[in-house]
């Protein structure tokens, strides 16, 4: 049975992360009732993105050119290589303005239960990139979830076996927070990793 246009729009919107049935319906009804002019622009933007955005040949982030702007920037610090899980993670680090090295985007994290192993996230490519002349430190900026921690551990061991220095992002009590409201795991890590 084929879906009518409204149902098809709702089903398509539900594919976005964090969007359930009700949110998809609200978006669809909003577009149809209040912002029909945005619909063709949205369709054009999606089509253009699908056609033009690929992965950078060097770091795997999103790019419309073979090398992304970061990899093409000779002013970056070639001694530093920061490993992140997604292009969104790279963008977040770039917005801080505090990191001037290069990146390697894994495009995921290890999750054996989901069939995601070292090959799927590009560990071999990372190891080759980390072994390039000039790289002195690999900064592991994976998430602090169970999968992110497992990924960081596997990468640390693989890099150590090749004599490559790696560090892990620090974690601790968030700036501006009150200690009594911080979860116990964060407090424990902050005590262990204190400086």
mmCIF file of N, CA, C and O in Angstrom, residues 41-90:
data_model
loop_
_atom_site.group_PDB
_atom_site.id
_atom_site.type_symbol
_atom_site.label_atom_id
_atom_site.label_comp_id
_atom_site.label_asym_id
_atom_site.label_seq_id
_atom_site.Cartn_x
_atom_site.Cartn_y
_atom_site.Cartn_z
ATOM 1 N N UNK A 41 12.626 25.181 -0.999
ATOM 2 C CA UNK A 41 14.002 25.518 -0.598
ATOM 3 C C UNK A 41 14.622 24.370 0.188
ATOM 4 O O UNK A 41 15.802 24.049 0.020
ATOM 5 N N UNK A 42 13.835 23.773 1.072
ATOM 6 C CA UNK A 42 14.315 22.634 1.844
ATOM 7 C C UNK A 42 14.642 21.464 0.919
ATOM 8 O O UNK A 42 15.694 20.827 1.057
ATOM 9 N N UNK A 43 13.777 21.207 -0.041
ATOM 10 C CA UNK A 43 14.022 20.119 -0.999
ATOM 11 C C UNK A 43 15.282 20.377 -1.810
ATOM 12 O O UNK A 43 16.102 19.476 -2.021
ATOM 13 N N UNK A 44 15.459 21.635 -2.253
ATOM 14 C CA UNK A 44 16.661 21.997 -3.023
ATOM 15 C C UNK A 44 17.919 21.841 -2.182
ATOM 16 O O UNK A 44 18.937 21.339 -2.667
ATOM 17 N N UNK A 45 17.865 22.292 -0.925
ATOM 18 C CA UNK A 45 19.034 22.194 -0.045
ATOM 19 C C UNK A 45 19.394 20.740 0.217
ATOM 20 O O UNK A 45 20.577 20.372 0.215
ATOM 21 N N UNK A 46 18.394 19.901 0.427
ATOM 22 C CA UNK A 46 18.651 18.473 0.653
ATOM 23 C C UNK A 46 19.251 17.827 -0.593
ATOM 24 O O UNK A 46 20.203 17.048 -0.499
ATOM 25 N N UNK A 47 18.717 18.158 -1.762
ATOM 26 C CA UNK A 47 19.233 17.592 -3.013
ATOM 27 C C UNK A 47 20.676 18.044 -3.251
ATOM 28 O O UNK A 47 21.544 17.234 -3.594
ATOM 29 N N UNK A 48 20.934 19.339 -3.054
ATOM 30 C CA UNK A 48 22.291 19.862 -3.256
ATOM 31 C C UNK A 48 23.269 19.208 -2.286
ATOM 32 O O UNK A 48 24.388 18.835 -2.668
ATOM 33 N N UNK A 49 22.865 19.058 -1.029
ATOM 34 C CA UNK A 49 23.750 18.432 -0.041
ATOM 35 C C UNK A 49 24.041 16.986 -0.432
ATOM 36 O O UNK A 49 25.183 16.533 -0.363
ATOM 37 N N UNK A 50 23.017 16.263 -0.836
ATOM 38 C CA UNK A 50 23.206 14.856 -1.215
ATOM 39 C C UNK A 50 24.134 14.725 -2.420
ATOM 40 O O UNK A 50 24.924 13.781 -2.506
ATOM 41 N N UNK A 51 24.063 15.669 -3.340
ATOM 42 C CA UNK A 51 24.882 15.596 -4.555
ATOM 43 C C UNK A 51 26.305 16.099 -4.353
ATOM 44 O O UNK A 51 27.239 15.573 -4.940
ATOM 45 N N UNK A 52 26.485 17.134 -3.537
ATOM 46 C CA UNK A 52 27.785 17.805 -3.475
ATOM 47 C C UNK A 52 28.637 17.483 -2.263
ATOM 48 O O UNK A 52 29.858 17.599 -2.327
ATOM 49 N N UNK A 53 28.032 17.117 -1.156
ATOM 50 C CA UNK A 53 28.826 16.900 0.050
ATOM 51 C C UNK A 53 29.322 15.466 0.103
ATOM 52 O O UNK A 53 28.538 14.522 0.059
ATOM 53 N N UNK A 54 30.626 15.334 0.191
ATOM 54 C CA UNK A 54 31.294 14.031 0.284
ATOM 55 C C UNK A 54 32.127 14.029 1.561
ATOM 56 O O UNK A 54 31.964 14.868 2.423
ATOM 57 N N UNK A 55 33.069 13.104 1.650
ATOM 58 C CA UNK A 55 33.993 13.060 2.781
ATOM 59 C C UNK A 55 35.362 13.543 2.333
ATOM 60 O O UNK A 55 35.825 13.212 1.238
ATOM 61 N N UNK A 56 36.004 14.327 3.195
ATOM 62 C CA UNK A 56 37.372 14.779 2.938
ATOM 63 C C UNK A 56 38.268 13.550 2.776
ATOM 64 O O UNK A 56 38.170 12.588 3.542
ATOM 65 N N UNK A 57 39.148 13.588 1.782
ATOM 66 C CA UNK A 57 40.029 12.449 1.512
ATOM 67 C C UNK A 57 41.033 12.205 2.632
ATOM 68 O O UNK A 57 41.548 11.102 2.761
ATOM 69 N N UNK A 58 41.300 13.220 3.428
ATOM 70 C CA UNK A 58 42.340 13.082 4.448
ATOM 71 C C UNK A 58 41.785 12.812 5.835
ATOM 72 O O UNK A 58 42.304 11.984 6.561
ATOM 73 N N UNK A 59 40.727 13.539 6.221
ATOM 74 C CA UNK A 59 40.239 13.404 7.600
ATOM 75 C C UNK A 59 38.852 12.778 7.707
ATOM 76 O O UNK A 59 38.423 12.419 8.797
ATOM 77 N N UNK A 60 38.134 12.680 6.609
ATOM 78 C CA UNK A 60 36.807 12.058 6.525
ATOM 79 C C UNK A 60 35.658 12.932 6.996
ATOM 80 O O UNK A 60 34.541 12.449 7.129
ATOM 81 N N UNK A 61 35.884 14.220 7.278
ATOM 82 C CA UNK A 61 34.756 15.078 7.632
ATOM 83 C C UNK A 61 33.979 15.402 6.362
ATOM 84 O O UNK A 61 34.366 15.008 5.265
ATOM 85 N N UNK A 62 32.862 16.106 6.494
ATOM 86 C CA UNK A 62 32.091 16.494 5.321
ATOM 87 C C UNK A 62 32.791 17.634 4.586
ATOM 88 O O UNK A 62 33.337 18.554 5.201
ATOM 89 N N UNK A 63 32.779 17.556 3.258
ATOM 90 C CA UNK A 63 33.427 18.577 2.449
ATOM 91 C C UNK A 63 32.880 18.531 1.030
ATOM 92 O O UNK A 63 32.519 17.458 0.539
ATOM 93 N N UNK A 64 32.836 19.694 0.391
ATOM 94 C CA UNK A 64 32.447 19.745 -1.013
ATOM 95 C C UNK A 64 33.661 19.640 -1.923
ATOM 96 O O UNK A 64 33.518 19.532 -3.137
ATOM 97 N N UNK A 65 34.853 19.694 -1.351
ATOM 98 C CA UNK A 65 36.091 19.594 -2.107
ATOM 99 C C UNK A 65 36.859 18.361 -1.629
ATOM 100 O O UNK A 65 36.589 17.840 -0.550
ATOM 101 N N UNK A 66 37.825 17.887 -2.419
ATOM 102 C CA UNK A 66 38.569 16.695 -1.992
ATOM 103 C C UNK A 66 39.207 16.843 -0.609
ATOM 104 O O UNK A 66 39.234 15.900 0.173
ATOM 105 N N UNK A 67 39.733 18.036 -0.297
ATOM 106 C CA UNK A 67 40.258 18.317 1.037
ATOM 107 C C UNK A 67 39.388 19.386 1.677
ATOM 108 O O UNK A 67 39.083 20.408 1.059
ATOM 109 N N UNK A 68 39.015 19.156 2.929
ATOM 110 C CA UNK A 68 38.212 20.142 3.654
ATOM 111 C C UNK A 68 39.060 21.377 3.957
ATOM 112 O O UNK A 68 40.282 21.360 3.786
ATOM 113 N N UNK A 69 38.422 22.432 4.431
ATOM 114 C CA UNK A 69 39.123 23.682 4.723
ATOM 115 C C UNK A 69 40.199 23.501 5.787
ATOM 116 O O UNK A 69 41.269 24.103 5.702
ATOM 117 N N UNK A 70 39.951 22.652 6.784
ATOM 118 C CA UNK A 70 40.940 22.436 7.845
ATOM 119 C C UNK A 70 42.163 21.717 7.292
ATOM 120 O O UNK A 70 43.297 22.136 7.519
ATOM 121 N N UNK A 71 41.946 20.639 6.560
ATOM 122 C CA UNK A 71 43.082 19.881 6.018
ATOM 123 C C UNK A 71 43.876 20.697 4.994
ATOM 124 O O UNK A 71 45.076 20.492 4.836
ATOM 125 N N UNK A 72 43.223 21.622 4.317
ATOM 126 C CA UNK A 72 43.899 22.447 3.312
ATOM 127 C C UNK A 72 44.600 23.655 3.921
ATOM 128 O O UNK A 72 45.313 24.368 3.214
ATOM 129 N N UNK A 73 44.437 23.873 5.221
ATOM 130 C CA UNK A 73 45.012 25.049 5.884
ATOM 131 C C UNK A 73 46.443 24.766 6.342
ATOM 132 O O UNK A 73 46.653 24.023 7.297
ATOM 133 N N UNK A 74 47.443 25.369 5.704
ATOM 134 C CA UNK A 74 48.836 25.118 6.085
ATOM 135 C C UNK A 74 49.216 25.760 7.423
ATOM 136 O O UNK A 74 50.281 25.471 7.966
ATOM 137 N N UNK A 75 48.355 26.619 7.959
ATOM 138 C CA UNK A 75 48.635 27.275 9.234
ATOM 139 C C UNK A 75 48.297 26.404 10.440
ATOM 140 O O UNK A 75 48.602 26.773 11.569
ATOM 141 N N UNK A 76 47.683 25.259 10.217
ATOM 142 C CA UNK A 76 47.328 24.370 11.330
ATOM 143 C C UNK A 76 48.598 23.725 11.877
ATOM 144 O O UNK A 76 49.608 23.602 11.193
ATOM 145 N N UNK A 77 48.538 23.263 13.125
ATOM 146 C CA UNK A 77 49.675 22.621 13.789
ATOM 147 C C UNK A 77 49.723 21.146 13.404
ATOM 148 O O UNK A 77 48.930 20.342 13.886
ATOM 149 N N UNK A 78 50.646 20.789 12.538
ATOM 150 C CA UNK A 78 50.762 19.427 12.028
ATOM 151 C C UNK A 78 51.242 18.417 13.043
ATOM 152 O O UNK A 78 51.213 17.211 12.778
ATOM 153 N N UNK A 79 51.648 18.869 14.220
ATOM 154 C CA UNK A 79 52.093 17.939 15.264
ATOM 155 C C UNK A 79 50.917 17.289 15.974
ATOM 156 O O UNK A 79 51.078 16.259 16.622
ATOM 157 N N UNK A 80 49.733 17.908 15.870
ATOM 158 C CA UNK A 80 48.560 17.442 16.608
ATOM 159 C C UNK A 80 47.519 16.846 15.677
ATOM 160 O O UNK A 80 47.186 17.430 14.645
ATOM 161 N N UNK A 81 46.987 15.693 16.078
ATOM 162 C CA UNK A 81 45.923 15.022 15.331
ATOM 163 C C UNK A 81 44.829 14.643 16.322
ATOM 164 O O UNK A 81 45.062 13.826 17.217
ATOM 165 N N UNK A 82 43.660 15.247 16.196
ATOM 166 C CA UNK A 82 42.556 15.005 17.118
ATOM 167 C C UNK A 82 41.575 14.030 16.474
ATOM 168 O O UNK A 82 41.085 14.263 15.366
ATOM 169 N N UNK A 83 41.274 12.949 17.167
ATOM 170 C CA UNK A 83 40.363 11.923 16.664
ATOM 171 C C UNK A 83 38.985 12.130 17.283
ATOM 172 O O UNK A 83 38.839 12.148 18.502
ATOM 173 N N UNK A 84 37.985 12.299 16.419
ATOM 174 C CA UNK A 84 36.609 12.477 16.861
ATOM 175 C C UNK A 84 35.728 11.414 16.202
ATOM 176 O O UNK A 84 36.130 10.784 15.234
ATOM 177 N N UNK A 85 34.526 11.255 16.735
ATOM 178 C CA UNK A 85 33.613 10.237 16.206
ATOM 179 C C UNK A 85 32.846 10.702 14.981
ATOM 180 O O UNK A 85 32.560 9.902 14.092
ATOM 181 N N UNK A 86 32.480 11.976 14.929
ATOM 182 C CA UNK A 86 31.603 12.461 13.864
ATOM 183 C C UNK A 86 32.022 13.840 13.387
ATOM 184 O O UNK A 86 32.703 14.580 14.105
ATOM 185 N N UNK A 87 31.577 14.223 12.186
ATOM 186 C CA UNK A 87 31.815 15.600 11.741
ATOM 187 C C UNK A 87 31.197 16.628 12.699
ATOM 188 O O UNK A 87 31.743 17.720 12.858
ATOM 189 N N UNK A 88 30.098 16.297 13.343
ATOM 190 C CA UNK A 88 29.480 17.215 14.313
ATOM 191 C C UNK A 88 30.407 17.436 15.502
ATOM 192 O O UNK A 88 30.498 18.555 16.024
ATOM 193 N N UNK A 89 31.113 16.380 15.939
ATOM 194 C CA UNK A 89 32.077 16.526 17.036
ATOM 195 C C UNK A 89 33.223 17.441 16.620
ATOM 196 O O UNK A 89 33.681 18.282 17.389
ATOM 197 N N UNK A 90 33.690 17.281 15.377
ATOM 198 C CA UNK A 90 34.760 18.148 14.876
ATOM 199 C C UNK A 90 34.291 19.596 14.855
ATOM 200 O O UNK A 90 35.011 20.500 15.276
#
